[in-house]
Structures are given as C-alpha cells and as structure tokens.
mmCIF file of C-alpha atoms in Angstrom:
data_model
loop_
_atom_site.group_PDB
_atom_site.id
_atom_site.type_symbol
_atom_site.label_atom_id
_atom_site.label_comp_id
_atom_site.label_asym_id
_atom_site.label_seq_id
_atom_site.Cartn_x
_atom_site.Cartn_y
_atom_site.Cartn_z
ATOM 1 C CA LEU R 13 -8.332 -34.463 -2.665
ATOM 2 C CA PRO R 14 -8.963 -31.760 -0.084
ATOM 3 C CA PRO R 15 -6.413 -28.936 -0.387
ATOM 4 C CA ASP R 16 -5.376 -29.336 3.258
ATOM 5 C CA ALA R 17 -4.352 -32.961 2.491
ATOM 6 C CA ILE R 18 -1.595 -31.792 0.154
ATOM 7 C CA PRO R 19 1.671 -31.052 1.967
ATOM 8 C CA ASP R 20 3.139 -27.580 1.603
ATOM 9 C CA GLY R 21 5.318 -27.248 -1.452
ATOM 10 C CA LYS R 22 3.585 -30.119 -3.287
ATOM 11 C CA ILE R 23 0.874 -30.365 -5.945
ATOM 12 C CA ALA R 24 -1.292 -33.298 -7.019
ATOM 13 C CA THR R 25 -0.474 -34.213 -10.625
ATOM 14 C CA GLY R 26 -2.488 -37.387 -11.028
ATOM 15 C CA SER R 27 -4.440 -40.128 -9.353
ATOM 16 C CA ASN R 28 -5.384 -43.759 -9.750
ATOM 17 C CA VAL R 29 -7.512 -46.278 -7.915
ATOM 18 C CA GLN R 30 -5.661 -48.998 -6.020
ATOM 19 C CA VAL R 31 -6.394 -51.647 -3.452
ATOM 20 C CA VAL R 32 -4.532 -50.691 -0.280
ATOM 21 C CA ASP R 33 -4.720 -53.079 2.704
ATOM 22 C CA GLY R 34 -7.799 -54.681 1.158
ATOM 23 C CA ASN R 35 -9.566 -51.334 0.636
ATOM 24 C CA VAL R 36 -10.162 -49.560 -2.649
ATOM 25 C CA LYS R 37 -8.606 -46.099 -2.400
ATOM 26 C CA THR R 38 -7.689 -43.249 -4.678
ATOM 27 C CA VAL R 39 -3.939 -42.728 -4.597
ATOM 28 C CA TYR R 40 -2.595 -39.352 -5.688
ATOM 29 C CA THR R 41 0.720 -38.594 -7.316
ATOM 30 C CA LEU R 42 2.388 -35.594 -5.691
ATOM 31 C CA GLU R 43 5.202 -33.509 -7.126
ATOM 32 C CA ASP R 44 7.084 -30.455 -5.987
ATOM 33 C CA ALA R 45 5.117 -27.283 -6.662
ATOM 34 C CA PRO R 46 6.785 -24.906 -9.102
ATOM 35 C CA ALA R 47 8.513 -21.944 -7.535
ATOM 36 C CA PRO R 48 6.440 -18.771 -7.635
ATOM 37 C CA PRO R 49 7.582 -16.279 -10.247
ATOM 38 C CA ALA R 50 10.130 -13.730 -9.107
ATOM 39 C CA PRO R 51 8.618 -10.356 -8.196
ATOM 40 C CA THR R 52 8.815 -7.717 -10.913
ATOM 41 C CA GLY R 53 9.204 -3.975 -10.902
ATOM 42 C CA THR R 54 5.468 -3.760 -11.555
ATOM 43 C CA ASP R 55 4.843 -5.719 -8.346
ATOM 44 C CA VAL R 56 6.991 -3.221 -6.432
ATOM 45 C CA ASP R 57 5.122 -0.316 -8.078
ATOM 46 C CA THR R 58 1.803 -1.822 -6.983
ATOM 47 C CA GLU R 59 3.064 -2.101 -3.398
ATOM 48 C CA ARG R 60 4.335 1.493 -3.561
ATOM 49 C CA GLU R 61 0.925 2.754 -4.666
ATOM 50 C CA ARG R 62 -0.811 0.713 -1.957
ATOM 51 C CA ARG R 63 1.414 2.269 0.670
ATOM 52 C CA ILE R 64 0.987 5.791 -0.683
ATOM 53 C CA ALA R 65 -2.793 5.346 -0.418
ATOM 54 C CA LEU R 66 -2.700 4.402 3.287
ATOM 55 C CA PRO R 67 -4.089 7.094 5.624
ATOM 56 C CA LEU R 68 -1.474 9.678 6.594
ATOM 57 C CA VAL R 69 -1.165 11.467 9.932
ATOM 58 C CA VAL R 70 -0.519 15.167 9.292
ATOM 59 C CA THR R 71 0.342 17.897 11.773
ATOM 60 C CA THR R 72 -1.254 21.335 11.550
ATOM 61 C CA SER R 73 -1.748 24.302 13.860
ATOM 62 C CA VAL R 74 -4.912 22.635 15.198
ATOM 63 C CA GLY R 75 -3.189 19.329 15.945
ATOM 64 C CA SER R 76 -2.462 16.019 14.276
ATOM 65 C CA PHE R 77 -5.055 13.923 12.482
ATOM 66 C CA SER R 78 -5.297 11.279 9.779
ATOM 67 C CA ILE R 79 -6.166 12.098 6.182
ATOM 68 C CA ASN R 80 -7.301 9.888 3.348
ATOM 69 C CA MET R 81 -4.637 9.324 0.686
ATOM 70 C CA ASP R 82 -6.485 7.523 -2.104
ATOM 71 C CA PRO R 83 -5.919 9.008 -5.587
ATOM 72 C CA ILE R 84 -9.008 11.256 -5.409
ATOM 73 C CA ALA R 85 -7.985 12.560 -1.988
ATOM 74 C CA GLN R 86 -4.453 13.213 -3.292
ATOM 75 C CA ARG R 87 -5.934 15.322 -6.108
ATOM 76 C CA ASN R 88 -8.125 17.243 -3.656
ATOM 77 C CA LEU R 89 -5.242 17.784 -1.235
ATOM 78 C CA GLY R 90 -3.102 19.156 -4.062
ATOM 79 C CA GLY R 91 -5.886 21.606 -4.874
ATOM 80 C CA LEU R 92 -6.208 22.668 -1.242
ATOM 81 C CA ALA R 93 -2.445 23.212 -1.054
ATOM 82 C CA SER R 94 -2.672 25.460 -4.128
ATOM 83 C CA VAL R 95 -5.518 27.416 -2.545
ATOM 84 C CA GLY R 96 -3.402 27.703 0.600
ATOM 85 C CA GLN R 97 -0.501 29.144 -1.427
ATOM 86 C CA TYR R 98 -2.830 31.729 -2.988
ATOM 87 C CA LEU R 99 -4.273 32.683 0.398
ATOM 88 C CA VAL R 100 -0.795 32.992 1.923
ATOM 89 C CA ALA R 101 0.315 35.180 -1.010
ATOM 90 C CA THR R 102 -2.673 37.492 -0.487
ATOM 91 C CA SER R 103 -2.145 37.609 3.307
ATOM 92 C CA SER R 104 -5.597 36.136 3.871
ATOM 93 C CA THR R 105 -6.558 34.914 7.312
ATOM 94 C CA GLN R 106 -9.478 32.910 5.971
ATOM 95 C CA THR R 107 -9.835 29.409 7.361
ATOM 96 C CA THR R 108 -10.949 26.420 5.324
ATOM 97 C CA THR R 109 -12.987 23.642 6.886
ATOM 98 C CA PHE R 110 -11.439 20.251 6.217
ATOM 99 C CA ARG R 111 -12.820 16.808 7.111
ATOM 100 C CA ASP R 112 -10.224 14.254 8.150
ATOM 101 C CA PHE R 113 -10.120 10.477 7.706
ATOM 102 C CA ASP R 114 -12.309 9.989 10.790
ATOM 103 C CA ASN R 115 -14.869 12.534 9.478
ATOM 104 C CA ASN R 116 -13.935 15.219 12.003
ATOM 105 C CA SER R 117 -13.907 18.867 10.890
ATOM 106 C CA HIS R 118 -10.891 21.140 11.298
ATOM 107 C CA ASP R 119 -10.694 24.855 10.462
ATOM 108 C CA LEU R 120 -7.329 25.153 8.756
ATOM 109 C CA THR R 121 -5.310 28.276 8.064
ATOM 110 C CA PRO R 122 -3.729 28.941 4.684
ATOM 111 C CA ALA R 123 -0.374 27.833 6.132
ATOM 112 C CA ASP R 124 -2.012 24.592 7.345
ATOM 113 C CA LEU R 125 -3.239 23.850 3.817
ATOM 114 C CA VAL R 126 0.232 24.398 2.387
ATOM 115 C CA GLY R 127 1.820 22.344 5.172
ATOM 116 C CA MET R 128 -0.622 19.492 4.623
ATOM 117 C CA GLY R 129 0.227 19.496 0.915
ATOM 118 C CA LEU R 130 3.934 19.327 1.729
ATOM 119 C CA GLN R 131 3.393 16.385 4.083
ATOM 120 C CA VAL R 132 1.468 14.572 1.340
ATOM 121 C CA ALA R 133 4.307 15.238 -1.115
ATOM 122 C CA GLN R 134 6.844 13.977 1.437
ATOM 123 C CA ARG R 135 4.894 10.692 1.839
ATOM 124 C CA ILE R 136 4.714 10.193 -1.918
ATOM 125 C CA GLN R 137 8.406 10.985 -2.435
ATOM 126 C CA ALA R 138 9.444 8.711 0.430
ATOM 127 C CA MET R 139 7.508 5.778 -1.055
ATOM 128 C CA TYR R 140 9.025 6.352 -4.497
ATOM 129 C CA THR R 141 12.503 6.455 -2.964
ATOM 130 C CA LYS R 142 11.851 3.230 -1.049
ATOM 131 C CA SER R 143 10.493 1.518 -4.200
ATOM 132 C CA TRP R 144 13.623 2.473 -6.132
ATOM 133 C CA ALA R 145 15.766 1.003 -3.340
ATOM 134 C CA VAL R 146 13.801 -2.274 -3.402
ATOM 135 C CA LYS R 147 14.159 -2.530 -7.187
ATOM 136 C CA ALA R 148 17.900 -1.856 -6.876
ATOM 137 C CA LEU R 149 18.251 -5.003 -4.726
ATOM 138 C CA GLY R 150 17.561 -7.114 -7.820
ATOM 139 C CA PRO R 151 17.612 -8.876 -9.991
ATOM 140 C CA PRO R 152 15.991 -10.768 -8.553
ATOM 141 C CA ILE R 153 13.829 -8.498 -6.428
ATOM 142 C CA PRO R 154 13.508 -10.048 -2.948
ATOM 143 C CA SER R 155 10.449 -12.283 -2.621
ATOM 144 C CA ASP R 156 9.525 -10.491 0.615
ATOM 145 C CA TYR R 157 9.564 -7.043 -1.048
ATOM 146 C CA GLU R 158 6.236 -6.230 0.659
ATOM 147 C CA ALA R 159 7.800 -6.469 4.137
ATOM 148 C CA ASP R 160 7.616 -3.296 6.207
ATOM 149 C CA SER R 161 11.376 -3.399 6.701
ATOM 150 C CA TYR R 162 11.829 -2.253 3.084
ATOM 151 C CA TRP R 163 9.303 0.564 3.368
ATOM 152 C CA THR R 164 9.662 2.150 6.821
#
C-alpha cells in the first residue's frame, strides 16, 4: 500500500485478498494511528540548543554582522571575550581580526570583543529562560513547543 493511500491519522494493520466487483483486490484494514508521545523536557532542551546555535547578529564599533554560534564558535567567542577583558584592563588599543559568519574580516577593539561576548551570553541566557518557560507550561509540554512564538 503506497503511503499516500493511507488517510492522515490512520495506519494499515492488516490486509487480505478479496473479490471486489468481480476483481481480485488486496483490501487493507485501517485503524487510528496512535497519538505521538508527549514532548519531554529533553525535547525542549534539544530545541533550545538548536536555537542557541543559530547565527547571531552582533553589533560592534565597526557595525553589525552575523557570527557562528555552534559549540566550537561559542568556546572561541568566550576566549576572545576573555582576551578583550585583558586588553581593556591593560589599556591596549590593539585590534583583533575576526571573521564573521559570512567570512568577512573585521578589526575589533578590545571593547568590541567584550561586547561580542556579552551578546553571546545574552543569547544563551535568553534561550535558557525561554526553555524554562516552555517546560513550565506542562505537563504536558505543548506539542508545538518548537513554534517561534515560544522562543522569540
């Protein structure tokens, strides 16, 4: 039975061969499909992490641009923010070349590095806060927990 021949919300649970209007046909038994399992806190955590890892637009003294936010980039951005704090503390005017999500270079000041780190932290904290709010709607957690309306 082709999958598109099964109505939404039904599953084929058996079949037999019958003569229908003088023709031999396979007749399928259809039943209601079981309800999908309710979303769990782990599902919400996975959505949170997916959203954290989306590119982030940051604003610096040289303008706004997108940055990568995958786990490796988050580690590197944390390191750059620490370097920025050190450079600010030593009154350095050194710039650091940074490549953005679109592979464009930007010469960032120490304050830019710190500011970028703070914007990353704000994104992460905002997504954690939103995930806690989604979990607090349950039990059960809403089946549409991935909808932007819960996360923006």
